[in-house]
Structure formats: structure tokens, C-alpha cells
Short mmCIF file of C-alpha atoms in Angstrom, two decimals:
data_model
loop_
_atom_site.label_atom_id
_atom_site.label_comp_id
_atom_site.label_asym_id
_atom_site.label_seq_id
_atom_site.Cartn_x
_atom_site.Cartn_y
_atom_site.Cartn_z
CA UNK A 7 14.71 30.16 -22.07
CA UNK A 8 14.82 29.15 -18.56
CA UNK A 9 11.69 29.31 -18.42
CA UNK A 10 10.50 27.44 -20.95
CA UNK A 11 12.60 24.73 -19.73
CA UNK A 12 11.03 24.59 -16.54
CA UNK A 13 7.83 24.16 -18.50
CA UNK A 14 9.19 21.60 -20.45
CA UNK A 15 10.36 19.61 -17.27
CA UNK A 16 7.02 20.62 -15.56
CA UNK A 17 4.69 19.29 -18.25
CA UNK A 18 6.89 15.68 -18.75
CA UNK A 19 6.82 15.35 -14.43
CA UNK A 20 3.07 15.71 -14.65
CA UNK A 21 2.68 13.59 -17.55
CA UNK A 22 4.77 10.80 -16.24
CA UNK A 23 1.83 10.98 -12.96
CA UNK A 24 2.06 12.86 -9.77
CA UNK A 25 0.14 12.02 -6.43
CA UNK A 26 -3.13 14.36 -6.15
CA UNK A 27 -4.12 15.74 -2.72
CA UNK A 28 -7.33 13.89 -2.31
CA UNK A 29 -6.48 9.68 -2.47
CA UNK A 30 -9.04 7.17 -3.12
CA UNK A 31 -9.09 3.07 -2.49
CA UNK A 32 -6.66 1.99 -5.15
CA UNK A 33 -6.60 -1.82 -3.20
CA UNK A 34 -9.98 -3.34 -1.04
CA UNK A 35 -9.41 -5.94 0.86
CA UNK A 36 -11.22 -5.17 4.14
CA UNK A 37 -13.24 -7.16 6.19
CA UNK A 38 -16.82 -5.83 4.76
CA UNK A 39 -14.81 -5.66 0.98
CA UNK A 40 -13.90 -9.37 1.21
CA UNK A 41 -16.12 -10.99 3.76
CA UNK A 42 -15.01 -14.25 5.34
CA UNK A 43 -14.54 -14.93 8.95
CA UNK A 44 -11.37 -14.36 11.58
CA UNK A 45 -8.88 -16.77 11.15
CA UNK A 46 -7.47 -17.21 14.88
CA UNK A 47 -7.88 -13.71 15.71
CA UNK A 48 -5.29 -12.28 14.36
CA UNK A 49 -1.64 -13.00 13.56
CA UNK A 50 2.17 -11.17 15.70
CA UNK A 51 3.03 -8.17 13.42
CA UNK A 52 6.04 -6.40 14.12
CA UNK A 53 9.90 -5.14 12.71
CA UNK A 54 11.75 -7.21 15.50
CA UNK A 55 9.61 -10.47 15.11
CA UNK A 56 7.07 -11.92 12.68
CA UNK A 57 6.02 -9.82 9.92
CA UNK A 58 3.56 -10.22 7.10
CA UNK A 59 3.15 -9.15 3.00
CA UNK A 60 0.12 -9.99 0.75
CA UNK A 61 -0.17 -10.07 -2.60
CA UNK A 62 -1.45 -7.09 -5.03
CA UNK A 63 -1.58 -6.50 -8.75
CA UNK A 64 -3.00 -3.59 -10.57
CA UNK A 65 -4.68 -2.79 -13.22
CA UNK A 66 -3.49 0.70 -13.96
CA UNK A 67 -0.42 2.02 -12.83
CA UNK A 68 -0.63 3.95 -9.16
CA UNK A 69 1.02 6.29 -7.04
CA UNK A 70 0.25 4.43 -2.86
CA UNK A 71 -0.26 7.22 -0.38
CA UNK A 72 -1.26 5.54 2.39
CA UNK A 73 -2.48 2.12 4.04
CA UNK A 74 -4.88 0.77 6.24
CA UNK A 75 -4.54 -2.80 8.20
CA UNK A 76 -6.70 -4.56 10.47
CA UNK A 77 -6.25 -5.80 13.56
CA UNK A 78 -7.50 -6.26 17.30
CA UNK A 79 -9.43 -2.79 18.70
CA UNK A 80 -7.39 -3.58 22.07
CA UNK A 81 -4.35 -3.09 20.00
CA UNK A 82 -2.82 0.26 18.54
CA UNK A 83 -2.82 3.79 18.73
CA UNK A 84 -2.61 7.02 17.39
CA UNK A 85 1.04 8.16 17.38
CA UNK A 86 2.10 4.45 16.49
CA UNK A 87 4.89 4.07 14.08
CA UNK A 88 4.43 1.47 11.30
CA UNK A 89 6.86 -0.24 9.17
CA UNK A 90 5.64 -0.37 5.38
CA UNK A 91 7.89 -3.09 3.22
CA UNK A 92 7.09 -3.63 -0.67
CA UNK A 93 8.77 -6.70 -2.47
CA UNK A 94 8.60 -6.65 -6.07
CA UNK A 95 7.48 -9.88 -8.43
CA UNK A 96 7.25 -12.51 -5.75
CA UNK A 97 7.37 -13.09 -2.51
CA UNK A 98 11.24 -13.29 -2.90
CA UNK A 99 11.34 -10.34 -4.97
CA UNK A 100 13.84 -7.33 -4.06
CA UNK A 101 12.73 -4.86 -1.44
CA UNK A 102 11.79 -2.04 -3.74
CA UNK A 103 10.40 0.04 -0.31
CA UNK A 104 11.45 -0.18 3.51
CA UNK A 105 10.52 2.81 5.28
CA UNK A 106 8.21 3.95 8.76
CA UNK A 107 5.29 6.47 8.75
CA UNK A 108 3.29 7.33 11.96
CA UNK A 109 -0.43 6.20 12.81
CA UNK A 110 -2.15 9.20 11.91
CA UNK A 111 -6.35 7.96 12.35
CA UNK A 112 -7.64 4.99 13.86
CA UNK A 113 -11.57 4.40 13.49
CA UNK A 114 -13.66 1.25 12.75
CA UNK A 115 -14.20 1.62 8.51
CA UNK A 116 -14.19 -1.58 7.08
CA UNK A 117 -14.46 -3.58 9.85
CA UNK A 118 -18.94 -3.71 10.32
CA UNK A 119 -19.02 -7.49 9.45
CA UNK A 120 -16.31 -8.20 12.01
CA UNK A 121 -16.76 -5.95 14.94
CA UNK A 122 -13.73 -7.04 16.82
CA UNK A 123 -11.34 -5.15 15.00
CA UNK A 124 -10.75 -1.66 13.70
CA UNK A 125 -8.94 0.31 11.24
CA UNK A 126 -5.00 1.55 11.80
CA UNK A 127 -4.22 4.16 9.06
CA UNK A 128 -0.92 5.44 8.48
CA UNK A 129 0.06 7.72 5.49
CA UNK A 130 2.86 7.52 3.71
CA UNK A 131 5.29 10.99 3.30
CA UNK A 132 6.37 9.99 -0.36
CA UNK A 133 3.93 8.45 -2.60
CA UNK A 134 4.81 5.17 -4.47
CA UNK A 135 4.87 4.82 -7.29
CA UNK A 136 3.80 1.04 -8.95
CA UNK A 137 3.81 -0.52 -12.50
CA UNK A 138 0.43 -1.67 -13.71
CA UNK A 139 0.39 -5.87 -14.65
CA UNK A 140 3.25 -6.66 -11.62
CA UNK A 141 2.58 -8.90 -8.59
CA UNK A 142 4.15 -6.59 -5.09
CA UNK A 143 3.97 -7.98 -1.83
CA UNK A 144 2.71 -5.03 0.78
CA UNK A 145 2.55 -5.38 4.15
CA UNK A 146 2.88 -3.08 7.45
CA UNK A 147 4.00 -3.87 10.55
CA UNK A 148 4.60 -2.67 14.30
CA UNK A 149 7.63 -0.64 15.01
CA UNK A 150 7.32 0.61 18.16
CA UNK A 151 5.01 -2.03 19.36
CA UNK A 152 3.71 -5.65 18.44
CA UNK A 153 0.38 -5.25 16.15
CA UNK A 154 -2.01 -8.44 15.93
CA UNK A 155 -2.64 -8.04 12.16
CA UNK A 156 -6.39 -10.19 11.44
CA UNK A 157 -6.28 -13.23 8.85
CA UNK A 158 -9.28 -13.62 6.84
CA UNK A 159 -10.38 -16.84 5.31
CA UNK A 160 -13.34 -18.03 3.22
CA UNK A 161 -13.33 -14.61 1.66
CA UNK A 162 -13.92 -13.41 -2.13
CA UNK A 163 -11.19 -11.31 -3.86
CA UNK A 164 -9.07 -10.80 -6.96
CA UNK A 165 -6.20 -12.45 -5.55
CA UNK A 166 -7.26 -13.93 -2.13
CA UNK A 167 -5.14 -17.38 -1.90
CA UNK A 168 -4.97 -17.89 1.32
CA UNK A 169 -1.45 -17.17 1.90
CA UNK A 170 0.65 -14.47 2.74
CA UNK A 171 4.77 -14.19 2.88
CA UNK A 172 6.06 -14.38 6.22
CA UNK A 173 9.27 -13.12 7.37
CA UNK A 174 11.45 -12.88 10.26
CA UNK A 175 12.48 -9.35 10.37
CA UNK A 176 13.14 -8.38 6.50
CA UNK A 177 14.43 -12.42 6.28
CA UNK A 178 12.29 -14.53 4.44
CA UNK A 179 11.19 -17.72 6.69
CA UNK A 180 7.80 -19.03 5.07
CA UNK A 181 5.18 -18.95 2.60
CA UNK A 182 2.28 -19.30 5.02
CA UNK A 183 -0.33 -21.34 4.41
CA UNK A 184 -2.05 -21.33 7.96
CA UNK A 185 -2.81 -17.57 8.07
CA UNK A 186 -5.29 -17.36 5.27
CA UNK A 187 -5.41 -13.81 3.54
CA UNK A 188 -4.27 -10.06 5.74
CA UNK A 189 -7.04 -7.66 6.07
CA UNK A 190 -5.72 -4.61 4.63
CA UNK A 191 -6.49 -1.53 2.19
CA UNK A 192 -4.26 0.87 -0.19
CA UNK A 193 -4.89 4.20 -0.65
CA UNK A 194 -3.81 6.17 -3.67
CA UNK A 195 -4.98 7.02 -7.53
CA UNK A 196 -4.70 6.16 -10.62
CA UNK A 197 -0.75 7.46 -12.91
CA UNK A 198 -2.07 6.36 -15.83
CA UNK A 199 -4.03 9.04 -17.32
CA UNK A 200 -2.87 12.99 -17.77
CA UNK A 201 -5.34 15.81 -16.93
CA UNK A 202 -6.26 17.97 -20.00
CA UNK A 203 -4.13 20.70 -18.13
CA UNK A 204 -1.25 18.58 -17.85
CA UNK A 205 -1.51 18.43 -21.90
CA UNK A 206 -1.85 21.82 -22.34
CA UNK A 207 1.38 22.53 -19.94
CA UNK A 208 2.86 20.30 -21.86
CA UNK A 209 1.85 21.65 -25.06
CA UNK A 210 2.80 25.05 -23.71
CA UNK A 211 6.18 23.88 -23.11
CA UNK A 212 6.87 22.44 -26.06
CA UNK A 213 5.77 25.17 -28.36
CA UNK A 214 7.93 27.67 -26.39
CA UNK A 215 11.11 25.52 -26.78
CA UNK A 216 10.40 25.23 -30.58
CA UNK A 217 10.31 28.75 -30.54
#
């Protein structure tokens, strides 16, 4: 009976959408995605000082394992920690995620239409896990040093406004209208549909509790 139970569990955790191995671009906003030019460079990025979220929305509901910004190739490196910070339902929304994963790859995807910059990568130890149809504010920032994140304006994007949420620290201070859009990227996959093993697990389960 334990057993079955276990199965039972098993199949409703795998329905309900687990993180695969192999993540894809769940969110596109790079510099060759969205086009557009630098806006001033770049903007301060860090934990201790200014810090930065952008809007998202999806379509289906995802599991985020990782994230790429963009920012100055004189700036970052491997072994970097970044801060990643998710506000639910507006810019004033509740913190819903707060937590620091290491730069693991640094490389220059994404960035062919503005050569200046390159890609930091960090990914994230737990997946999140985010509603389909809900605005979240995502942004990552320097933790153990000052990151130059780029602003992009005049580019073309779901939900490019030129604006982003600025903050001092985790404090709200501005809704920033002089930074145009962040380059950034999310990397994930899709919770919204089961495998046809999960089913059958589930199915599996099921059948041996009923019996």
C-alpha cells in the first residue's frame, strides 16, 4: 500500500509540472530578439545600490531555471554571484523570490546586433515556478560586484514599454522612465502540459489505490 501511495503522490507531483533537465527560452528579450539601440550604455546594477525588474507575462504556465542579462563585456565574470528578485502583479507587488545563484557561463549569444556587450548566465538551484496570464517583475543584479545592466530603446516586444521598476536595495524608489527596456532572457519550459508517461503513472497509481 505504500507503494501505491508513492505512486499516487508521484503521478499528481508530475502532473502538477516538474522542471526537465534540458531548458529552453521561455522569455526573449535580447538584443538581436528585440533590436533597438543602447540606451546610455548601460544602467548601475547591484544588491547594495540601484537595482532593476522588467516586466513579463506568460502565456502558459512555467517552471524559470535560469537567466541571462546583458551588460558591458568589460564587466562580469565567471564565479560572479547574482541576485535574482521576482515581484508578483506590479511593480509593487510582494516579493514572491529573493535569492543568489553563481555566474556559471558568460559568452556573447544574443548580443550580434550590439557588439559591446555580452551574455552573463546564471542558473537558478530551484526552479520557479509561475502562473500563466500574471504580470512578474524579474530582474538580476550584482552581489558581489556592481553589474552595468544595458537599456534598450526603440525595440519591438510583447511588453517593451520603456520602463523598468527601480529600486534601492529591495525598496521601491521609481518607476523609471529614462532607462528604456533591460536586455535580458529566461530560461525554462513549459508546466502546462503532462507527458503521456506522466498519465500513465498516474493512471497506474490510481488503479492500484482502487484496488
Amino acid at each position: 500500500m505504500d507503494i501505491i501511495k508513492s505512486l499516487l503522490f508521484a503521478g499528481f507531483l508530475l502532473l502538477a509540472g516538474q522542471a526537465n533537465a534540458v531548458p529552453i527560452i521561455v522569455w526573449d528579450q535580447s538584443p538581436d530578439q528585440i533590436g533597438g539601440s543602447l540606451t546610455g550604455g548601460g544602467w548601475t546594477n547591484s544588491t547594495s545600490s540601484q537595482n532593476f525588474l522588467d516586466i513579463v507575462n506568460f502565456d502558459t504556465p512555467v517552471w524559470l531555471t535560469g537567466m541571462d542579462i546583458y551588460m558591458s563585456s568589460s564587466l562580469g565574470s565567471v564565479g560572479d554571484t547574482g541576485t535574482v528578485r521576482i515581484r508578483s502583479g506590479s511593480h509593487l507587488g510582494p516579493l514572491i523570490a529573493d535569492f543568489t545563484e553563481l555566474v556559471t557561463l558568460i559568452d556573447n549569444d544574443g548580443t550580434a546586433s550590439i557588439g559591446s556587450l555580452h551574455r552573463v548566465y546564471a542558473e537558478f538551484t530551484t526552479p520557479i515556478a509561475l502562473l500563466a496570464g500574471v504580470d512578474y517583475w524579474i530582474g538580476m543584479s550584482g552581489t558581489s560586484d556592481t553589474w552595468t545592466q544595458a537599456g534598450i530603446t526603440g525595440g519591438t516586444g510583447p511588453l517593451l514599454d520603456n520602463q523598468v521598476a527601480r529600486y534601492n536595495g529591495t525598496s521601491f524608489v521609481v518607476f523609471a522612465t529614462d532607462v528604456d527596456d533591460q536586455a535580458f532572457r529566461l530560461w525554462g519550459e513549459s508546466a502546462a502540459v503532462p507527458t503521456p508517461a506522466t498519465i500513465a503513472l498516474f493512471g497506474l497509481g490510481l488503479a492500484g489505490l482502487g484496488w
